[in-house]
PDB file of C-alpha atoms in Angstrom:
ATOM      1  CA  GLN A   1     102.069 103.708  81.977  1.00 54.00           C
ATOM      2  CA  TRP A   2     105.747 104.667  81.984  1.00 58.00           C
ATOM      3  CA  VAL A   3     107.632 107.707  80.710  1.00 59.00           C
ATOM      4  CA  ASP A   4     108.376 107.313  76.994  1.00 61.00           C
ATOM      5  CA  GLY A   5     111.931 106.250  76.269  1.00 60.00           C
ATOM      6  CA  VAL A   6     112.652 104.698  79.659  1.00 62.00           C
ATOM      7  CA  GLU A   7     113.670 101.126  78.984  1.00 67.00           C
ATOM      8  CA  GLY A   8     113.826  98.172  81.332  1.00 62.00           C
ATOM      9  CA  ARG A   9     110.810  99.111  83.435  1.00 67.00           C
ATOM     10  CA  VAL A  10     108.197  96.434  83.827  1.00 74.00           C
ATOM     11  CA  ILE A  11     104.906  96.551  85.683  1.00 79.00           C
ATOM     12  CA  PRO A  12     105.052  93.877  88.387  1.00 78.00           C
ATOM     13  CA  GLU A  13     102.252  91.621  89.550  1.00 85.00           C
ATOM     14  CA  HIS A  14      99.670  92.542  92.182  1.00 88.00           C
ATOM     15  CA  GLY A  15     101.191  93.065  95.597  1.00 82.00           C
ATOM     16  CA  ARG A  16     104.691  93.760  94.280  1.00 84.00           C
ATOM     17  CA  ALA A  17     106.414  97.148  94.152  1.00 82.00           C
ATOM     18  CA  ASP A  18     107.423  98.821  90.898  1.00 79.00           C
ATOM     19  CA  ALA A  19     110.619 100.783  90.169  1.00 74.00           C
ATOM     20  CA  ILE A  20     109.432 103.803  92.158  1.00 76.00           C
ATOM     21  CA  GLY A  21     108.221 101.747  95.125  1.00 80.00           C
ATOM     22  CA  THR A  22     104.474 101.713  94.422  1.00 81.00           C
ATOM     23  CA  VAL A  23     102.808  98.438  95.351  1.00 87.00           C
ATOM     24  CA  GLN A  24     100.473  97.308  92.573  1.00 91.00           C
ATOM     25  CA  ALA A  25      96.959  97.230  94.014  1.00 92.00           C
ATOM     26  CA  SER A  26      94.126  95.174  92.591  1.00 93.00           C
ATOM     27  CA  LEU A  27      90.902  96.842  91.494  1.00 93.00           C
ATOM     28  CA  GLY A  28      89.065  95.312  94.458  1.00 93.00           C
ATOM     29  CA  LYS A  29      91.630  96.674  96.924  1.00 94.00           C
ATOM     30  CA  MET A  30      91.355 100.135  95.351  1.00 94.00           C
ATOM     31  CA  ALA A  31      87.564 100.046  95.558  1.00 95.00           C
ATOM     32  CA  ARG A  32      87.845  99.393  99.303  1.00 95.00           C
ATOM     33  CA  SER A  33      90.311 102.231  99.856  1.00 96.00           C
ATOM     34  CA  PRO A  34      88.997 105.610 101.098  1.00 96.00           C
ATOM     35  CA  LEU A  35      92.040 107.232  99.452  1.00 95.00           C
ATOM     36  CA  PHE A  36      90.892 106.034  96.019  1.00 96.00           C
ATOM     37  CA  TRP A  37      87.452 107.589  96.440  1.00 96.00           C
ATOM     38  CA  MET A  38      88.889 110.801  97.883  1.00 95.00           C
ATOM     39  CA  ILE A  39      90.980 111.265  94.724  1.00 95.00           C
ATOM     40  CA  PHE A  40      87.871 110.980  92.571  1.00 95.00           C
ATOM     41  CA  LEU A  41      85.798 113.062  94.973  1.00 95.00           C
ATOM     42  CA  ILE A  42      88.274 115.890  94.312  1.00 94.00           C
ATOM     43  CA  PHE A  43      87.836 115.248  90.579  1.00 94.00           C
ATOM     44  CA  GLY A  44      84.052 115.233  91.060  1.00 95.00           C
ATOM     45  CA  ILE A  45      84.091 118.549  92.927  1.00 94.00           C
ATOM     46  CA  GLU A  46      86.164 120.056  90.112  1.00 93.00           C
ATOM     47  CA  SER A  47      83.664 118.671  87.579  1.00 93.00           C
ATOM     48  CA  TRP A  48      80.715 119.964  89.634  1.00 93.00           C
ATOM     49  CA  ALA A  49      82.175 123.473  89.838  1.00 92.00           C
ATOM     50  CA  LEU A  50      83.167 123.530  86.186  1.00 89.00           C
ATOM     51  CA  GLY A  51      79.722 122.343  85.088  1.00 90.00           C
ATOM     52  CA  VAL A  52      77.935 124.992  87.140  1.00 90.00           C
ATOM     53  CA  TYR A  53      80.205 127.816  86.009  1.00 87.00           C
ATOM     54  CA  ALA A  54      79.956 126.747  82.371  1.00 85.00           C
ATOM     55  CA  ALA A  55      76.164 126.482  82.501  1.00 84.00           C
ATOM     56  CA  ASP A  56      75.237 129.396  84.753  1.00 84.00           C
ATOM     57  CA  GLN A  57      78.088 131.879  85.002  1.00 83.00           C
ATOM     58  CA  VAL A  58      76.789 134.310  82.392  1.00 82.00           C
ATOM     59  CA  LEU A  59      73.230 134.151  83.764  1.00 83.00           C
ATOM     60  CA  TYR A  60      74.385 134.744  87.342  1.00 84.00           C
ATOM     61  CA  LEU A  61      76.655 137.629  86.449  1.00 84.00           C
ATOM     62  CA  LYS A  62      73.836 139.320  84.523  1.00 83.00           C
ATOM     63  CA  THR A  63      71.758 139.318  87.722  1.00 82.00           C
ATOM     64  CA  ILE A  64      74.458 141.337  89.503  1.00 81.00           C
ATOM     65  CA  GLY A  65      74.967 143.788  86.647  1.00 82.00           C
ATOM     66  CA  VAL A  66      77.923 142.314  84.737  1.00 81.00           C
ATOM     67  CA  GLY A  67      77.469 142.408  80.952  1.00 79.00           C
ATOM     68  CA  SER A  68      77.199 139.248  78.863  1.00 77.00           C
ATOM     69  CA  LEU A  69      80.290 140.030  76.797  1.00 81.00           C
ATOM     70  CA  THR A  70      82.480 140.523  79.897  1.00 81.00           C
ATOM     71  CA  SER A  71      81.158 137.420  81.662  1.00 79.00           C
ATOM     72  CA  SER A  72      81.397 135.124  78.633  1.00 80.00           C
ATOM     73  CA  GLY A  73      84.879 136.482  77.899  1.00 82.00           C
ATOM     74  CA  ALA A  74      85.948 135.605  81.437  1.00 81.00           C
ATOM     75  CA  LEU A  75      84.545 132.083  81.017  1.00 79.00           C
ATOM     76  CA  GLY A  76      86.523 131.623  77.812  1.00 84.00           C
ATOM     77  CA  ALA A  77      89.635 133.033  79.460  1.00 86.00           C
ATOM     78  CA  ALA A  78      89.312 130.538  82.328  1.00 86.00           C
ATOM     79  CA  ALA A  79      89.250 127.680  79.819  1.00 84.00           C
ATOM     80  CA  GLY A  80      92.293 129.051  77.999  1.00 88.00           C
ATOM     81  CA  ILE A  81      94.201 129.543  81.244  1.00 90.00           C
ATOM     82  CA  ALA A  82      93.277 125.986  82.259  1.00 89.00           C
ATOM     83  CA  ALA A  83      94.742 124.600  79.038  1.00 88.00           C
ATOM     84  CA  VAL A  84      97.995 126.503  79.511  1.00 88.00           C
ATOM     85  CA  SER A  85      98.156 125.588  83.217  1.00 87.00           C
ATOM     86  CA  GLY A  86      97.619 121.894  82.485  1.00 84.00           C
ATOM     87  CA  ILE A  87     100.437 121.865  79.948  1.00 85.00           C
ATOM     88  CA  VAL A  88     102.947 124.137  81.690  1.00 84.00           C
ATOM     89  CA  PHE A  89     102.539 122.881  85.262  1.00 82.00           C
ATOM     90  CA  SER A  90     101.613 119.222  84.704  1.00 76.00           C
ATOM     91  CA  ARG A  91     105.192 118.156  85.506  1.00 76.00           C
ATOM     92  CA  LEU A  92     104.742 119.405  89.087  1.00 77.00           C
ATOM     93  CA  SER A  93     103.002 116.192  90.079  1.00 72.00           C
ATOM     94  CA  ASP A  94     105.795 114.155  88.457  1.00 74.00           C
ATOM     95  CA  ARG A  95     108.506 116.020  90.353  1.00 79.00           C
ATOM     96  CA  SER A  96     106.746 116.238  93.721  1.00 82.00           C
ATOM     97  CA  SER A  97     103.910 114.511  95.533  1.00 86.00           C
ATOM     98  CA  PRO A  98     100.500 114.742  93.827  1.00 89.00           C
ATOM     99  CA  TYR A  99      99.163 115.222  97.356  1.00 91.00           C
ATOM    100  CA  TYR A 100     100.624 118.723  97.539  1.00 92.00           C
ATOM    101  CA  VAL A 101      99.763 119.545  93.931  1.00 91.00           C
ATOM    102  CA  LEU A 102      96.107 118.668  94.564  1.00 93.00           C
ATOM    103  CA  ILE A 103      96.049 120.834  97.691  1.00 94.00           C
ATOM    104  CA  PHE A 104      97.547 123.682  95.655  1.00 93.00           C
ATOM    105  CA  SER A 105      95.197 123.259  92.679  1.00 93.00           C
ATOM    106  CA  THR A 106      92.029 122.991  94.770  1.00 94.00           C
ATOM    107  CA  SER A 107      93.155 126.004  96.814  1.00 95.00           C
ATOM    108  CA  LEU A 108      93.453 127.984  93.580  1.00 95.00           C
ATOM    109  CA  MET A 109      89.930 126.921  92.592  1.00 94.00           C
ATOM    110  CA  ALA A 110      88.588 127.915  96.023  1.00 95.00           C
ATOM    111  CA  LEU A 111      90.274 131.331  95.844  1.00 95.00           C
ATOM    112  CA  GLY A 112      88.915 131.770  92.334  1.00 93.00           C
ATOM    113  CA  SER A 113      85.416 130.952  93.585  1.00 92.00           C
ATOM    114  CA  ILE A 114      85.772 133.506  96.389  1.00 93.00           C
ATOM    115  CA  ALA A 115      86.772 136.114  93.803  1.00 92.00           C
ATOM    116  CA  PHE A 116      83.758 135.086  91.719  1.00 90.00           C
ATOM    117  CA  LEU A 117      81.439 135.634  94.694  1.00 87.00           C
ATOM    118  CA  ASN A 118      82.629 139.244  94.809  1.00 85.00           C
ATOM    119  CA  ALA A 119      82.967 139.768  91.038  1.00 83.00           C
ATOM    120  CA  HIS A 120      80.968 142.963  90.696  1.00 80.00           C
ATOM    121  CA  ASN A 121      83.666 144.395  88.444  1.00 79.00           C
ATOM    122  CA  ALA A 122      85.882 143.203  85.628  1.00 81.00           C
ATOM    123  CA  VAL A 123      89.064 143.091  87.730  1.00 85.00           C
ATOM    124  CA  LEU A 124      87.756 140.472  90.180  1.00 87.00           C
ATOM    125  CA  LEU A 125      86.193 138.555  87.315  1.00 88.00           C
ATOM    126  CA  TRP A 126      89.601 138.242  85.666  1.00 89.00           C
ATOM    127  CA  VAL A 127      91.134 137.255  89.022  1.00 92.00           C
ATOM    128  CA  TYR A 128      88.526 134.480  89.164  1.00 91.00           C
ATOM    129  CA  SER A 129      89.366 133.402  85.596  1.00 90.00           C
ATOM    130  CA  ALA A 130      93.084 133.234  86.356  1.00 92.00           C
ATOM    131  CA  LEU A 131      92.834 131.425  89.700  1.00 94.00           C
ATOM    132  CA  PHE A 132      89.989 129.022  88.963  1.00 93.00           C
ATOM    133  CA  GLY A 133      91.258 128.304  85.448  1.00 92.00           C
ATOM    134  CA  ALA A 134      94.799 127.570  86.657  1.00 93.00           C
ATOM    135  CA  GLY A 135      93.438 125.404  89.464  1.00 93.00           C
ATOM    136  CA  TYR A 136      91.223 123.168  87.389  1.00 91.00           C
ATOM    137  CA  GLY A 137      93.783 123.023  84.595  1.00 92.00           C
ATOM    138  CA  LEU A 138      96.307 121.658  87.079  1.00 92.00           C
ATOM    139  CA  THR A 139      93.863 119.275  88.765  1.00 92.00           C
ATOM    140  CA  VAL A 140      92.993 117.329  85.609  1.00 90.00           C
ATOM    141  CA  PRO A 141      96.487 115.924  84.843  1.00 90.00           C
ATOM    142  CA  THR A 142      97.273 115.426  88.537  1.00 92.00           C
ATOM    143  CA  ILE A 143      94.386 113.011  89.204  1.00 93.00           C
ATOM    144  CA  PRO A 144      95.779 110.175  87.033  1.00 91.00           C
ATOM    145  CA  VAL A 145      99.283 110.766  88.402  1.00 89.00           C
ATOM    146  CA  ALA A 146      97.932 110.454  91.957  1.00 92.00           C
ATOM    147  CA  LEU A 147      96.070 107.279  91.053  1.00 93.00           C
ATOM    148  CA  SER A 148      99.141 105.595  89.576  1.00 89.00           C
ATOM    149  CA  ARG A 149     101.478 106.911  92.302  1.00 89.00           C
ATOM    150  CA  TYR A 150      99.315 105.519  95.112  1.00 92.00           C
ATOM    151  CA  PHE A 151      97.986 102.331  93.525  1.00 94.00           C
ATOM    152  CA  GLY A 152     100.285 101.414  90.644  1.00 88.00           C
ATOM    153  CA  ALA A 153      99.848 101.009  86.920  1.00 86.00           C
ATOM    154  CA  LEU A 154      98.680  97.401  86.612  1.00 87.00           C
ATOM    155  CA  ASP A 155      94.927  98.086  86.905  1.00 91.00           C
ATOM    156  CA  PHE A 156      95.142 101.788  86.125  1.00 90.00           C
ATOM    157  CA  SER A 157      92.708 101.869  83.184  1.00 91.00           C
ATOM    158  CA  ARG A 158      89.915  99.978  84.930  1.00 93.00           C
ATOM    159  CA  ALA A 159      90.430 101.934  88.147  1.00 95.00           C
ATOM    160  CA  PHE A 160      90.325 105.267  86.330  1.00 95.00           C
ATOM    161  CA  GLY A 161      87.115 104.223  84.590  1.00 94.00           C
ATOM    162  CA  MET A 162      85.552 103.174  87.886  1.00 95.00           C
ATOM    163  CA  GLY A 163      86.489 106.482  89.529  1.00 95.00           C
ATOM    164  CA  GLN A 164      85.206 108.449  86.565  1.00 94.00           C
ATOM    165  CA  ILE A 165      81.707 107.178  87.349  1.00 95.00           C
ATOM    166  CA  LEU A 166      81.778 109.257  90.551  1.00 94.00           C
ATOM    167  CA  ALA A 167      83.438 112.278  88.931  1.00 94.00           C
ATOM    168  CA  GLY A 168      81.125 112.197  85.908  1.00 94.00           C
ATOM    169  CA  THR A 169      78.024 111.828  88.071  1.00 96.00           C
ATOM    170  CA  MET A 170      79.027 114.850  90.149  1.00 94.00           C
ATOM    171  CA  GLY A 171      79.800 116.833  87.003  1.00 93.00           C
ATOM    172  CA  GLY A 172      76.331 116.098  85.682  1.00 93.00           C
ATOM    173  CA  LEU A 173      74.594 116.733  88.988  1.00 93.00           C
ATOM    174  CA  GLY A 174      76.137 120.176  89.517  1.00 92.00           C
ATOM    175  CA  PRO A 175      74.158 122.129  86.898  1.00 93.00           C
ATOM    176  CA  TRP A 176      70.976 120.154  87.666  1.00 95.00           C
ATOM    177  CA  VAL A 177      71.179 120.848  91.406  1.00 94.00           C
ATOM    178  CA  THR A 178      71.931 124.508  90.648  1.00 92.00           C
ATOM    179  CA  GLY A 179      68.858 124.689  88.434  1.00 92.00           C
ATOM    180  CA  GLN A 180      66.684 123.220  91.170  1.00 94.00           C
ATOM    181  CA  ILE A 181      68.021 125.659  93.768  1.00 94.00           C
ATOM    182  CA  VAL A 182      67.614 128.665  91.473  1.00 92.00           C
ATOM    183  CA  ASP A 183      64.065 127.623  90.536  1.00 93.00           C
ATOM    184  CA  HIS A 184      63.109 127.427  94.216  1.00 94.00           C
ATOM    185  CA  THR A 185      64.989 130.481  95.530  1.00 92.00           C
ATOM    186  CA  ASN A 186      65.295 132.768  92.480  1.00 89.00           C
ATOM    187  CA  SER A 187      68.950 133.264  93.433  1.00 86.00           C
ATOM    188  CA  TYR A 188      72.319 131.907  92.331  1.00 87.00           C
ATOM    189  CA  GLN A 189      73.961 132.755  95.654  1.00 85.00           C
ATOM    190  CA  ILE A 190      73.466 129.330  97.271  1.00 90.00           C
ATOM    191  CA  PRO A 191      74.998 127.349  94.360  1.00 89.00           C
ATOM    192  CA  ILE A 192      78.020 129.667  94.198  1.00 87.00           C
ATOM    193  CA  TYR A 193      78.570 129.400  97.957  1.00 90.00           C
ATOM    194  CA  LEU A 194      78.131 125.621  97.652  1.00 91.00           C
ATOM    195  CA  ILE A 195      80.898 125.408  95.033  1.00 90.00           C
ATOM    196  CA  THR A 196      83.211 127.493  97.199  1.00 91.00           C
ATOM    197  CA  SER A 197      82.407 125.325 100.240  1.00 91.00           C
ATOM    198  CA  LEU A 198      83.059 122.112  98.332  1.00 89.00           C
TER     199      LEU A 198
END
């Protein structure tokens, strides 16, 4: 709840501000806040997109003539880039507002999705891997920072668990909805445009 090694910091009671000026919100107050649900909606959209790409990327790319080895390699690269991005750039949300970091990370994911829509060659596929991977790798550590920065640390664990219900549900729905659309249209275009739109 606090940076390791920083002594003298205590988490105050509900309604009181901590050392960085964040008023400690109760779980009930968070649940009534649109900001709380918007944070986890962003997390849910990231989970939705990641679930669809993980489940259907190789199948979709085969339908437009990209080989399985190239498409699965790009998927693996996106995951590797995400891991590096999450580690290297996670301090951004500590040093600046998580608001701007989330705008930046979701913009990277959107640009990556646009590249994916046009990925008829290996170059654009690797552009997608770099942009989308960096975006979702940066989003994951920024969500908890945003939650604690806006609502405090007192009820952080319960609040994060409550928000994860939305994010997890969206992550599970993504591949299922994609499957339904593909079964009815015989095309992956709509799900990919849906991810980009989200």
